[in-house]
Structures are given as C-alpha cells and as structure tokens.
Short mmCIF file of C-alpha atoms and ligand atoms in Angstrom, two decimals:
data_model
loop_
_atom_site.label_atom_id
_atom_site.label_comp_id
_atom_site.label_asym_id
_atom_site.label_seq_id
_atom_site.Cartn_x
_atom_site.Cartn_y
_atom_site.Cartn_z
CA MET A 1 -4.62 43.01 52.98
CA ARG A 2 -4.24 46.83 52.63
CA ILE A 3 -7.80 47.56 53.80
CA ARG A 4 -7.65 45.12 56.67
CA ALA A 5 -4.34 46.54 57.97
CA LEU A 6 -6.15 49.85 58.32
CA LEU A 7 -9.26 48.37 59.94
CA LEU A 8 -7.37 46.48 62.59
CA CYS A 9 -6.14 49.68 64.04
CA PHE A 10 -9.05 51.97 63.45
CA VAL A 11 -11.69 52.45 66.12
CA PHE A 12 -13.18 55.88 66.09
CA LEU A 13 -15.83 56.65 68.62
CA ALA A 14 -19.29 58.12 69.05
CA PRO A 15 -20.09 61.16 71.27
CA THR A 16 -19.37 60.89 74.96
CA VAL A 17 -21.70 58.75 77.01
CA LEU A 18 -22.02 57.89 80.64
CA ALA A 19 -21.86 54.06 80.70
CA ASP A 20 -22.68 52.13 83.83
CA GLY A 21 -21.31 54.73 86.27
CA LEU A 22 -18.02 54.88 84.32
CA PRO A 23 -16.49 58.38 84.15
CA ASP A 24 -17.41 60.72 81.31
CA LEU A 25 -14.95 59.60 78.69
CA GLY A 26 -14.74 61.73 75.65
CA GLU A 27 -13.50 65.29 76.00
CA VAL A 28 -9.95 64.64 74.74
CA ALA A 29 -11.15 62.44 71.90
CA GLN A 30 -14.02 64.72 71.00
CA ALA A 31 -11.68 67.68 70.56
CA ASP A 32 -9.66 65.80 67.91
CA PHE A 33 -12.24 63.78 66.04
CA SER A 34 -15.81 64.93 65.69
CA PRO A 35 -18.44 62.20 65.41
CA ALA A 36 -19.18 63.61 61.94
CA THR A 37 -15.56 63.10 60.81
CA GLU A 38 -15.56 59.69 62.34
CA LYS A 39 -18.80 58.78 60.50
CA ARG A 40 -17.50 60.11 57.18
CA VAL A 41 -14.19 58.22 57.53
CA GLY A 42 -16.06 55.04 58.44
CA GLU A 43 -18.51 55.35 55.58
CA ALA A 44 -15.71 55.99 53.08
CA ALA A 45 -13.76 52.96 54.29
CA MET A 46 -16.90 50.80 54.33
CA ARG A 47 -17.86 51.84 50.80
CA ASP A 48 -14.37 50.95 49.68
CA ILE A 49 -14.64 47.55 51.31
CA ARG A 50 -17.98 46.82 49.65
CA LEU A 51 -16.64 47.91 46.25
CA HIS A 52 -13.02 46.74 46.27
CA GLU A 53 -12.36 44.24 49.05
CA PRO A 54 -12.48 40.75 47.46
CA ALA A 55 -12.86 39.15 50.90
CA TYR A 56 -16.03 41.12 51.66
CA VAL A 57 -18.85 38.61 52.22
CA ASN A 58 -21.64 40.07 50.09
CA ASP A 59 -24.21 37.54 51.33
CA PRO A 60 -27.46 38.97 52.78
CA GLU A 61 -28.02 35.82 54.87
CA ILE A 62 -24.62 36.10 56.63
CA SER A 63 -24.69 39.89 57.07
CA GLY A 64 -28.40 39.76 58.03
CA TYR A 65 -27.60 37.29 60.82
CA LEU A 66 -24.55 39.24 62.08
CA ASN A 67 -26.54 42.49 62.19
CA ARG A 68 -29.44 40.88 64.06
CA LEU A 69 -26.98 39.41 66.59
CA GLY A 70 -25.14 42.73 66.90
CA ALA A 71 -28.37 44.71 67.26
CA ARG A 72 -29.42 42.50 70.19
CA LEU A 73 -26.20 43.46 72.01
CA VAL A 74 -26.19 47.14 71.01
CA ALA A 75 -29.75 47.45 72.34
CA GLN A 76 -28.31 46.68 75.81
CA SER A 77 -25.39 49.09 75.53
CA SER A 78 -25.05 52.55 77.02
CA ASP A 79 -25.23 53.97 73.51
CA ALA A 80 -28.13 52.04 72.01
CA GLY A 81 -28.77 54.86 69.54
CA HIS A 82 -25.31 54.59 68.00
CA ASP A 83 -25.38 53.36 64.40
CA PHE A 84 -23.59 50.03 64.03
CA GLU A 85 -23.09 47.83 60.98
CA PHE A 86 -21.66 44.32 61.23
CA PHE A 87 -20.08 42.53 58.26
CA ALA A 88 -17.94 39.48 57.49
CA LEU A 89 -14.65 39.12 55.60
CA ARG A 90 -13.90 35.72 54.08
CA ASP A 91 -10.63 34.97 55.87
CA PRO A 92 -9.61 31.84 57.80
CA THR A 93 -7.67 33.82 60.41
CA LEU A 94 -9.28 34.67 63.77
CA ASN A 95 -9.97 38.34 63.83
CA ALA A 96 -12.59 41.00 64.50
CA PHE A 97 -12.25 44.78 64.45
CA ALA A 98 -14.17 48.00 64.81
CA MET A 99 -13.84 50.79 62.26
CA PRO A 100 -14.67 54.46 62.53
CA GLY A 101 -18.43 55.10 62.69
CA GLY A 102 -19.34 51.78 64.33
CA TYR A 103 -18.61 49.39 61.43
CA ILE A 104 -17.59 46.08 63.00
CA GLY A 105 -15.99 43.37 60.86
CA VAL A 106 -15.56 39.68 61.70
CA HIS A 107 -13.42 37.14 59.85
CA THR A 108 -15.25 33.95 58.76
CA GLY A 109 -12.41 32.07 60.50
CA LEU A 110 -13.52 33.55 63.83
CA ILE A 111 -17.21 32.73 63.22
CA LEU A 112 -16.21 29.10 62.48
CA ALA A 113 -13.90 28.94 65.53
CA ALA A 114 -16.73 30.01 67.87
CA GLN A 115 -18.25 26.83 69.31
CA SER A 116 -21.43 28.56 70.56
CA GLU A 117 -23.45 31.63 69.69
CA SER A 118 -22.57 33.09 73.10
CA GLU A 119 -18.87 32.83 72.15
CA LEU A 120 -19.42 34.76 68.92
CA ALA A 121 -21.63 37.25 70.74
CA SER A 122 -18.87 37.76 73.32
CA VAL A 123 -16.47 38.97 70.61
CA LEU A 124 -19.06 41.37 69.18
CA ALA A 125 -19.92 42.60 72.71
CA HIS A 126 -16.22 43.26 73.34
CA GLU A 127 -15.88 45.20 70.05
CA ILE A 128 -19.09 47.17 70.66
CA SER A 129 -17.72 48.17 74.07
CA HIS A 130 -14.46 49.42 72.51
CA VAL A 131 -16.66 51.71 70.38
CA THR A 132 -19.12 52.91 73.04
CA GLN A 133 -16.20 53.54 75.43
CA HIS A 134 -14.25 55.63 72.90
CA HIS A 135 -11.15 53.53 73.45
CA LEU A 136 -9.15 54.52 70.40
CA ALA A 137 -9.67 58.27 70.76
CA ARG A 138 -8.95 58.00 74.50
CA GLN A 139 -5.81 55.97 73.72
CA LEU A 140 -4.75 58.55 71.17
CA GLY A 141 -5.60 61.33 73.57
CA ALA A 142 -3.45 59.67 76.27
CA GLN A 143 -0.49 58.91 74.02
CA SER A 144 1.82 61.44 72.45
CA GLN A 145 0.11 64.01 70.33
CA ALA A 146 2.63 63.16 67.61
CA GLN A 147 0.32 60.42 66.35
CA LEU A 148 -2.60 62.67 65.57
CA PRO A 149 -1.27 64.21 62.34
CA MET A 150 -0.53 60.72 60.98
CA LEU A 151 -4.04 59.51 61.74
CA LEU A 152 -5.61 62.67 60.40
CA SER A 153 -3.60 62.25 57.18
CA LEU A 154 -4.85 58.70 57.06
CA ALA A 155 -8.43 59.90 57.52
CA VAL A 156 -7.87 62.39 54.69
CA ALA A 157 -6.26 59.69 52.55
CA ILE A 158 -9.38 57.55 52.91
CA LEU A 159 -11.71 60.41 52.10
CA ALA A 160 -9.55 61.67 49.24
CA SER A 161 -8.95 58.26 47.68
CA ARG A 162 -12.54 57.72 46.55
CA SER A 163 -11.96 59.65 43.34
CA ARG A 164 -8.42 58.41 42.63
CA GLY A 165 -9.12 54.63 42.52
CA ASP A 166 -7.90 51.99 44.92
CA ILE A 167 -4.33 51.53 43.64
CA ALA A 168 -3.33 54.96 44.95
CA GLN A 169 -5.29 54.23 48.10
CA GLY A 170 -3.47 50.95 48.64
CA ALA A 171 -0.07 52.60 48.43
CA LEU A 172 -1.21 55.42 50.71
CA LEU A 173 -2.84 53.21 53.31
CA ALA A 174 -0.49 50.28 53.64
CA GLY A 175 2.55 52.44 54.41
CA GLN A 176 0.87 54.40 57.16
CA ALA A 177 -1.55 51.78 58.52
CA ALA A 178 1.14 49.28 59.44
CA SER A 179 3.06 51.80 61.53
CA ILE A 180 -0.11 52.97 63.28
CA GLN A 181 -1.32 49.43 63.88
CA SER A 182 1.77 48.44 65.81
CA GLN A 183 1.31 51.39 68.14
CA LEU A 184 -2.39 51.06 68.63
CA SER A 185 -3.11 47.71 70.20
CA TYR A 186 -5.38 48.53 73.06
CA SER A 187 -4.03 49.16 76.53
CA ARG A 188 -4.64 46.53 79.22
CA ASP A 189 -7.12 48.79 81.00
CA PHE A 190 -9.14 49.24 77.84
CA GLU A 191 -9.12 45.52 77.23
CA ARG A 192 -10.41 44.88 80.71
CA GLU A 193 -13.01 47.62 80.35
CA ALA A 194 -14.19 46.11 77.05
CA ASP A 195 -14.38 42.70 78.78
CA ARG A 196 -16.28 44.09 81.78
CA LEU A 197 -18.86 45.95 79.68
CA GLY A 198 -18.93 43.17 77.09
CA LEU A 199 -19.97 40.74 79.84
CA GLN A 200 -22.78 43.07 80.92
CA LEU A 201 -24.05 43.33 77.34
CA LEU A 202 -23.89 39.55 76.95
CA GLU A 203 -25.80 38.94 80.14
CA ARG A 204 -28.46 41.56 79.49
CA ALA A 205 -28.94 40.35 75.92
CA GLY A 206 -29.64 36.85 77.23
CA PHE A 207 -26.37 35.12 76.27
CA ASP A 208 -24.15 32.90 78.41
CA VAL A 209 -21.36 35.06 79.83
CA ARG A 210 -19.18 31.97 80.12
CA GLY A 211 -18.96 32.16 76.32
CA MET A 212 -16.40 34.95 76.69
CA ALA A 213 -14.09 32.89 78.92
CA SER A 214 -14.37 29.76 76.79
CA PHE A 215 -13.66 31.75 73.62
CA PHE A 216 -10.61 33.39 75.13
CA GLU A 217 -9.32 29.97 76.16
CA ARG A 218 -9.81 28.91 72.55
CA LEU A 219 -7.90 31.98 71.31
CA GLN A 220 -5.09 31.29 73.74
CA LYS A 221 -4.89 27.70 72.51
CA PHE A 222 -4.70 29.00 68.91
CA GLY A 223 -2.06 31.45 70.11
CA ARG A 224 0.03 28.63 71.57
CA LEU A 225 -0.44 26.52 68.42
CA TYR A 226 0.78 29.27 66.15
CA ASP A 227 3.60 30.46 68.41
CA ASN A 228 4.83 33.80 66.96
CA ASN A 229 2.00 33.92 64.50
CA ALA A 230 -0.78 34.40 67.02
CA PRO A 231 -4.26 35.14 65.62
CA GLY A 232 -4.54 38.78 64.51
CA TYR A 233 -7.19 39.28 67.14
CA LEU A 234 -4.67 38.68 69.90
CA ARG A 235 -2.31 41.27 68.42
CA THR A 236 -4.84 44.09 68.74
CA HIS A 237 -6.52 42.70 71.85
CA PRO A 238 -3.60 41.33 73.92
CA LEU A 239 -4.82 38.43 76.07
CA THR A 240 -2.97 38.40 79.36
CA THR A 241 -3.31 35.73 82.07
CA GLU A 242 -4.26 38.61 84.33
CA ARG A 243 -7.06 39.60 81.96
CA ILE A 244 -8.36 36.03 81.80
CA ALA A 245 -8.19 35.71 85.60
CA ASP A 246 -10.00 39.03 85.98
CA MET A 247 -12.71 37.90 83.62
CA GLU A 248 -13.11 34.48 85.25
CA ASN A 249 -13.53 36.15 88.66
CA ARG A 250 -16.14 38.41 87.25
CA ILE A 251 -18.01 35.52 85.63
CA GLN A 252 -18.30 33.78 89.03
CA SER A 253 -20.69 36.53 90.08
CA TYR A 254 -23.06 35.73 87.24
CA PRO A 255 -25.69 33.02 87.63
CA TYR A 256 -25.03 29.88 85.56
CA ARG A 257 -27.19 29.88 82.46
CA GLN A 258 -27.46 27.48 79.54
CA VAL A 259 -28.27 29.32 76.35
CA PRO A 260 -29.04 27.20 73.29
CA ASP A 261 -27.61 28.34 69.94
CA SER A 262 -30.12 29.87 67.53
CA LEU A 263 -30.88 27.93 64.35
CA ASP A 264 -29.55 30.88 62.34
CA PHE A 265 -26.16 30.66 64.09
CA LEU A 266 -25.91 26.94 63.26
CA LEU A 267 -27.01 27.43 59.64
CA VAL A 268 -24.69 30.41 59.05
CA ARG A 269 -21.73 28.36 60.33
CA ALA A 270 -22.78 25.38 58.18
CA LYS A 271 -23.04 27.62 55.11
CA LEU A 272 -19.59 29.16 55.69
CA LYS A 273 -18.16 25.68 56.22
CA ALA A 274 -19.81 24.39 53.01
CA GLU A 275 -18.29 27.33 51.09
CA GLU A 276 -14.77 26.56 52.31
CA GLY A 277 -12.22 24.73 50.17
CA THR A 278 -13.22 22.92 46.97
CA PRO A 279 -16.82 21.74 46.50
CA GLN A 280 -15.62 18.13 46.78
CA ASP A 281 -13.80 18.88 50.08
CA ALA A 282 -17.00 20.34 51.47
CA VAL A 283 -19.10 17.37 50.31
CA THR A 284 -16.66 14.90 51.89
CA GLU A 285 -16.60 16.91 55.13
CA PHE A 286 -20.38 16.84 55.61
CA GLU A 287 -20.74 13.28 54.31
CA SER A 288 -18.36 12.00 56.99
CA GLN A 289 -20.00 14.12 59.74
CA LEU A 290 -23.38 12.66 58.81
CA ARG A 291 -22.11 9.08 58.45
CA GLU A 292 -20.27 9.17 61.80
CA HIS A 293 -23.05 11.11 63.53
CA LYS A 294 -20.39 13.68 64.47
CA TYR A 295 -22.66 16.71 64.69
CA ALA A 296 -24.43 18.88 67.26
CA SER A 297 -27.36 19.63 64.98
CA GLU A 298 -28.77 17.26 62.35
CA ILE A 299 -30.54 20.20 60.70
CA ALA A 300 -27.30 22.19 60.35
CA VAL A 301 -25.27 19.26 59.00
CA ARG A 302 -27.97 18.37 56.43
CA TYR A 303 -28.27 22.04 55.42
CA GLY A 304 -24.47 22.32 55.04
CA TYR A 305 -24.41 19.06 53.09
CA ALA A 306 -27.14 20.36 50.74
CA VAL A 307 -25.20 23.61 50.14
CA ALA A 308 -21.98 21.64 49.48
CA LEU A 309 -23.75 19.21 47.11
CA SER A 310 -25.37 22.03 45.15
CA ARG A 311 -21.94 23.76 44.97
CA ALA A 312 -20.64 20.49 43.48
CA GLY A 313 -23.53 20.53 40.97
CA ASN A 314 -25.19 17.46 42.52
CA PHE A 315 -28.69 18.92 42.69
CA THR A 316 -30.43 15.57 43.13
CA GLY A 317 -28.27 14.82 46.17
CA ALA A 318 -28.93 18.32 47.50
CA GLY A 319 -32.65 17.77 46.89
CA ARG A 320 -32.53 14.61 49.01
CA GLN A 321 -31.02 16.52 51.95
CA LEU A 322 -33.65 19.21 51.49
CA ALA A 323 -36.38 16.54 51.67
CA GLU A 324 -34.85 15.43 54.99
CA LEU A 325 -34.98 19.05 56.21
CA ARG A 326 -38.64 19.21 55.20
CA ARG A 327 -39.23 15.96 57.15
CA LEU A 328 -37.61 17.66 60.16
CA LYS A 329 -40.11 20.54 59.71
CA VAL A 330 -37.41 23.23 59.78
CA ASP A 331 -38.75 26.79 60.01
CA SER A 332 -36.00 28.88 58.44
CA ALA A 333 -35.65 31.54 55.73
CA MET A 334 -32.21 30.12 54.86
CA VAL A 335 -33.72 26.68 54.12
CA GLU A 336 -36.45 28.30 51.97
CA SER A 337 -33.90 30.29 49.96
CA LEU A 338 -31.77 27.15 49.49
CA ALA A 339 -34.86 25.27 48.26
CA ALA A 340 -35.62 28.07 45.77
CA ARG A 341 -31.98 28.14 44.58
CA LEU A 342 -32.15 24.40 43.91
CA ARG A 343 -35.33 24.89 41.85
CA VAL A 344 -33.61 27.62 39.82
CA SER A 345 -30.52 25.46 39.20
CA GLN A 346 -32.88 22.84 37.76
CA ASN A 347 -34.60 25.50 35.60
CA ASP A 348 -37.86 25.14 37.50
CA LEU A 349 -38.61 28.85 37.84
CA THR A 350 -42.28 28.27 38.58
CA GLY A 351 -41.30 25.96 41.42
CA ALA A 352 -38.81 28.53 42.74
CA LEU A 353 -41.43 31.32 42.68
CA ALA A 354 -43.90 29.05 44.49
CA ILE A 355 -41.34 28.83 47.32
CA LEU A 356 -40.12 32.44 47.30
CA ARG A 357 -43.45 34.29 47.38
CA PRO A 358 -44.81 32.67 50.58
CA ALA A 359 -41.31 32.67 52.12
CA LEU A 360 -41.00 36.44 51.68
CA LEU A 361 -44.40 36.93 53.32
CA ARG A 362 -43.26 34.71 56.20
CA TYR A 363 -39.79 36.32 56.59
CA PRO A 364 -40.27 39.90 55.30
CA GLN A 365 -36.99 41.17 56.81
CA GLU A 366 -34.91 38.61 54.84
CA ARG A 367 -33.22 40.69 52.12
CA GLY A 368 -31.90 37.57 50.38
CA LEU A 369 -35.44 36.35 49.68
CA ALA A 370 -36.46 39.73 48.21
CA TYR A 371 -33.42 39.77 45.88
CA ALA A 372 -34.03 36.13 44.85
CA LEU A 373 -37.71 36.85 44.08
CA VAL A 374 -36.81 39.71 41.70
CA GLU A 375 -33.98 37.72 40.09
CA THR A 376 -36.29 34.75 39.49
CA LEU A 377 -39.15 36.90 38.10
CA LEU A 378 -36.62 38.49 35.72
CA ALA A 379 -35.33 35.07 34.67
CA ASP A 380 -38.95 33.99 34.09
CA LYS A 381 -39.55 37.13 31.99
CA GLN A 382 -42.26 38.34 34.39
CA LEU A 383 -40.95 41.88 34.05
CA GLN A 384 -43.95 43.86 35.30
CA ALA A 385 -44.20 41.61 38.37
CA ALA A 386 -40.46 42.07 39.01
CA LEU A 387 -40.82 45.84 38.73
CA ARG A 388 -43.71 45.84 41.21
CA VAL A 389 -41.62 43.95 43.77
CA THR A 390 -38.75 46.44 43.42
CA LEU A 391 -41.06 49.47 43.70
CA ASP A 392 -42.75 48.09 46.85
CA ASP A 393 -39.46 46.97 48.39
CA LEU A 394 -37.66 50.31 47.82
CA GLN A 395 -40.48 52.05 49.68
CA THR A 396 -39.30 50.23 52.81
CA TYR A 397 -35.56 49.98 52.02
CA PRO A 398 -34.77 53.11 49.89
CA SER A 399 -31.01 52.91 50.55
CA ASP A 400 -30.60 49.30 49.45
CA ALA A 401 -28.12 49.59 46.56
CA ARG A 402 -28.64 45.96 45.52
CA MET A 403 -32.40 46.40 45.10
CA GLN A 404 -31.83 49.68 43.24
CA GLY A 405 -29.53 47.71 40.91
CA LEU A 406 -32.20 45.05 40.38
CA GLN A 407 -34.69 47.80 39.52
CA ALA A 408 -32.27 49.24 36.94
CA ARG A 409 -31.94 45.77 35.39
CA THR A 410 -35.74 45.40 35.31
CA TYR A 411 -36.21 48.74 33.55
CA ALA A 412 -33.48 47.77 31.08
CA ALA A 413 -35.36 44.52 30.34
CA LEU A 414 -38.54 46.57 29.87
CA GLY A 415 -36.70 48.84 27.43
CA LYS A 416 -37.30 51.88 29.66
CA ARG A 417 -33.97 53.69 29.22
CA LEU A 418 -34.68 56.81 31.28
CA GLN A 419 -35.84 54.83 34.30
CA GLN A 420 -32.99 52.31 33.85
CA HIS A 421 -30.33 55.06 34.00
CA ARG A 422 -32.17 56.89 36.80
CA ALA A 423 -32.21 53.72 38.96
CA GLN A 424 -28.56 52.95 38.11
CA ALA A 425 -27.66 56.49 39.16
CA GLU A 426 -29.17 55.76 42.60
CA VAL A 427 -26.93 52.68 42.92
CA TYR A 428 -23.86 54.88 42.34
CA VAL A 429 -25.10 57.54 44.77
CA LEU A 430 -25.44 54.87 47.49
CA GLU A 431 -21.93 53.63 46.69
CA GLY A 432 -20.59 57.16 46.96
CA GLN A 433 -19.61 57.26 43.27
CA LEU A 434 -21.12 60.64 42.42
CA GLN A 435 -19.37 61.12 39.07
CA GLU A 436 -20.76 57.82 37.77
CA ALA A 437 -24.22 58.81 39.04
CA ILE A 438 -24.01 62.10 37.12
CA ILE A 439 -23.08 60.23 33.93
CA GLN A 440 -26.11 57.95 34.37
CA LEU A 441 -28.46 60.89 34.91
CA GLN A 442 -27.09 62.60 31.80
CA LEU A 443 -27.73 59.38 29.87
CA ALA A 444 -31.28 59.41 31.28
CA GLN A 445 -31.73 62.98 29.98
CA LYS A 446 -30.67 61.81 26.49
CA SER A 447 -32.63 58.54 26.67
CA GLY A 448 -35.37 59.61 24.27
CA ASP A 449 -38.10 57.94 26.31
CA GLY A 450 -39.89 59.06 29.51
CA ASP A 451 -42.55 61.75 29.89
CA PHE A 452 -42.24 65.38 30.93
CA TYR A 453 -42.68 64.56 34.60
CA GLU A 454 -39.97 61.86 34.55
CA HIS A 455 -37.56 64.18 32.78
CA SER A 456 -38.06 66.95 35.29
CA GLN A 457 -37.44 64.44 38.07
CA VAL A 458 -34.13 63.49 36.43
CA ASP A 459 -33.15 67.15 35.95
CA ALA A 460 -33.86 67.89 39.61
CA ARG A 461 -31.87 64.86 40.79
CA LEU A 462 -28.95 65.79 38.53
CA ARG A 463 -28.83 69.29 40.04
CA GLU A 464 -28.87 67.77 43.53
CA ILE A 465 -26.01 65.33 42.85
CA LYS A 466 -23.89 67.97 41.12
CA GLN A 467 -24.43 70.19 44.16
CA ARG A 468 -23.35 67.40 46.49
CA GLN A 469 -20.29 66.70 44.36
CA ALA A 470 -19.30 70.39 44.47
CA GLU A 471 -19.69 70.45 48.26
CA GLU A 472 -17.52 67.37 48.64
CA ALA A 473 -14.86 68.90 46.40
CA LYS A 474 -14.91 72.08 48.54
CA GLU A 475 -14.67 69.95 51.69
CA LYS A 476 -11.66 68.10 50.32
CA LYS A 477 -9.94 71.37 49.42
CA ARG A 478 -10.55 72.65 52.97
CA GLN A 479 -8.65 69.64 54.44
ZN1 ZN B 1 -10.20 44.42 72.66
#
C-alpha cells in the first residue's frame, strides 16, 4: 500500500505545451520542478515498483496491450513526444493514477470494470491529459507554497531510498504521502479540463467518446454501492454531478459512433478474470458463462476458460478449448503463447518451439513470445540457439532487463562465466542497482574465462558504472 499511497497523489508534468488553444500552462510549475527532476523521481519510483511492489503485473501481454492502447491516445495529444509508460497493479479496487515522468498505472479491478475498450481508453485519456496539462504542478503552484518543501522532501526520499532498501522507504513514504494525498485531489477545473481534453483524445484516436460518460456512471454506481468507501479513483478525481452534466453536454456535440472492442482488449480482460480467485473459482466462472451462453465474445470466454483450466492443471481440458479457438481461426499472439505454454506444461518442447518460432515472426513486437522462445530453447538444452535469439533481440531492445536476464542465464548454462556476469550486470544497471552491477562486473573480471577483448570490454564498463555511481552520490549530497 505504501507505494500506491504515493502514486495516487503524484502527477509531475512535462515541459509547457500549448494544447488546443489552452493558455500556456507551466511557468509556475516549471520553476519548482524541472522535467529532469520529474523524470528522475518517476524512474526511481517506477524501478521500485518493478522490484518491490508485489501487486505489479509483470506480464508482457498485459503491459504490452496497455502501452499500445496508451500510445494510440498519446499520439493524438498535444505532447505526443512525451514519454509515457502504462502498467497494471493487481488490485480489485477501481483506480488509475499518473506518476512523475508520465508513468500511468491502472488497477486490474478498473480494467475488469470497464465494459468496453472505449471506457478503459477514456480513463487513460483522462490521466494522459492530467499529465500533458501539468495539473499537479499547476495545483501546487496555485496552492500555498508551504506544500513544496514536503513534496521536495518526498522526491528526495524516493531518490535517496534506492540504496537504503524498501523498509526505510516505506516508513518515509507512508507518513508523508498520506498527508499530501488528502490535499492533492484535483480541483474541479482540472477535472473538467482532463475530461474535455480526454474526450478529444478519445475521438481523435478513433474511440467512442460515450465510453467516458458510461464509465463515469459505472464509477458513480460503485460509489453509491460502497457509500463512504468510494473507489480510490473517485477520491483523487472527484466526480460531481456538474462534471457529469458538463461532459454529457459536450458528448452531444460528437457524432454517434460504434467502436467494436479489439480482440486484445477482450483477451486481456479474460486473462485477468481467469487469474482471479482460486483456479477452481475461475474454472467454474468460465464454465457457467459458456454453458449459459452468457458472453459477448465466444473467443474471449474460451480463451479465459483455457487459461483457468491450465491454472487448475487440467491441460487436456485447456487443450480442448484451444482446439475450439483454432476452429474459430483466431489470429492472436496471446492465443499462440497460450498454445505454446500448454505444450511446455505437457513437456512437449518440440511442439512448443514449433508454435513459438512462426508466432514470433508473425508478431515480432510481442515481448512475451520472445521471452517464451528463449525459455523453451533453454529448457530443451538448445543453448547456442537460445543465445542467438537473445543477441538478435537485444540489438532491437537493448534496455529490456528481462531479455538481459535470459542472456545471463544462457551464458551460465554455456559455462561462460565472464559473459554471464557481464549480462547480469546489465540487468542491475537497468534496474538502477549500480552497486550490484559493479559486483557482477568484478566477478566477470575474476571469472578466469573470456579473451583479452572481452576483458577490456568489462573493464571499460566497470569504469563507466563506477563513474555513474559517483555522480549519483554527488547528486544526492547536493540535495
Ligand atoms: Zn482526474
């Protein structure tokens, strides 16, 4: 909970932009928080989430989908060049938030509550607009200056905590975050501005703007259901009748448009649903949906059923649902990776590779397929082939810590110590753990294998990382 308390109230903003004729927005904010500070704070918090937040959904299929959806909206925004990263937290409550540096988090509960892709997109569009419109910095700028020191100390706490472990961080953050959160729910004007621009993004990105109104009605209903325990989202984004009326008026001016949900949206929701509760709960849920024909998409319900059955260890049953999906001629990377996972769980590595290789050629941007291919080649003891995949892949995605980790494992399996420690050092660099990276590079120096060229590469990298560590230490002292 400590990390999320912080995130709910943190929205730092990118450099000033002129958006849709809206006034130039940033001077006050800019003076207090440079985009560089904002980026560094966001990166530090995001690294901490990836490393320490148990609710972080480390699933390339889910985060791949959210980032593709987010990118479609950002491309229509006034700040299309701004770096954004979208991620999910496994949490049944309805919430979404923007962190410093454009990191936008969504609770799985909110993804499952959205009844259409346009509804989910409307929440992301609203969050993106809070970021591109500098709402938090403007809010801070407008409110008493007294808050700034507290937030700055929080920013420092995040940056400083990386080397002192998360316990200290928890104590530091929770105390301060809660008090800031209560003061930082967005003003009504900012909410309306985020709605107005969110609608424009939705419309330009080809979604149904009515998704925003229908989702807000759903939130309100949840709010009424839970009385004084309204969804977290409503606490930071107060939903007033006035705001809903304003939005509904605005929507009238947009032409009516029916936008079908993408297959990925349906499959991502089915996967999250199949991962909820016990495996047996999930199996029963999909079984009854299928039996009673209570579903919008047969493909999604059969996919969810297959995921639930394989979670319950019933691979034959899962295989039957997969055969149905094949009969329905589904064209989806998620179905291919499920099929390969089923082969692996039945120890048919050759069968899994026969699915993964063509699938990766067909869906080259799907990170999950690339990881699964390396994992399966390793399991099948095809070490040289695994290494080749990692070398090729890291050419295109050099800052993919997971692939760097797979390469380290491959070198370890090949008995190449120097290269194993060198690759592991890159994982730590990407995670911001410089001390661990230095230890790995020193182990690489002492590895006893590797040629002159490899050793000089390691020496050069070690100098670089030590330099970076020294600079960071100086930076921290300066604060
Ligand atoms: Zn809002």
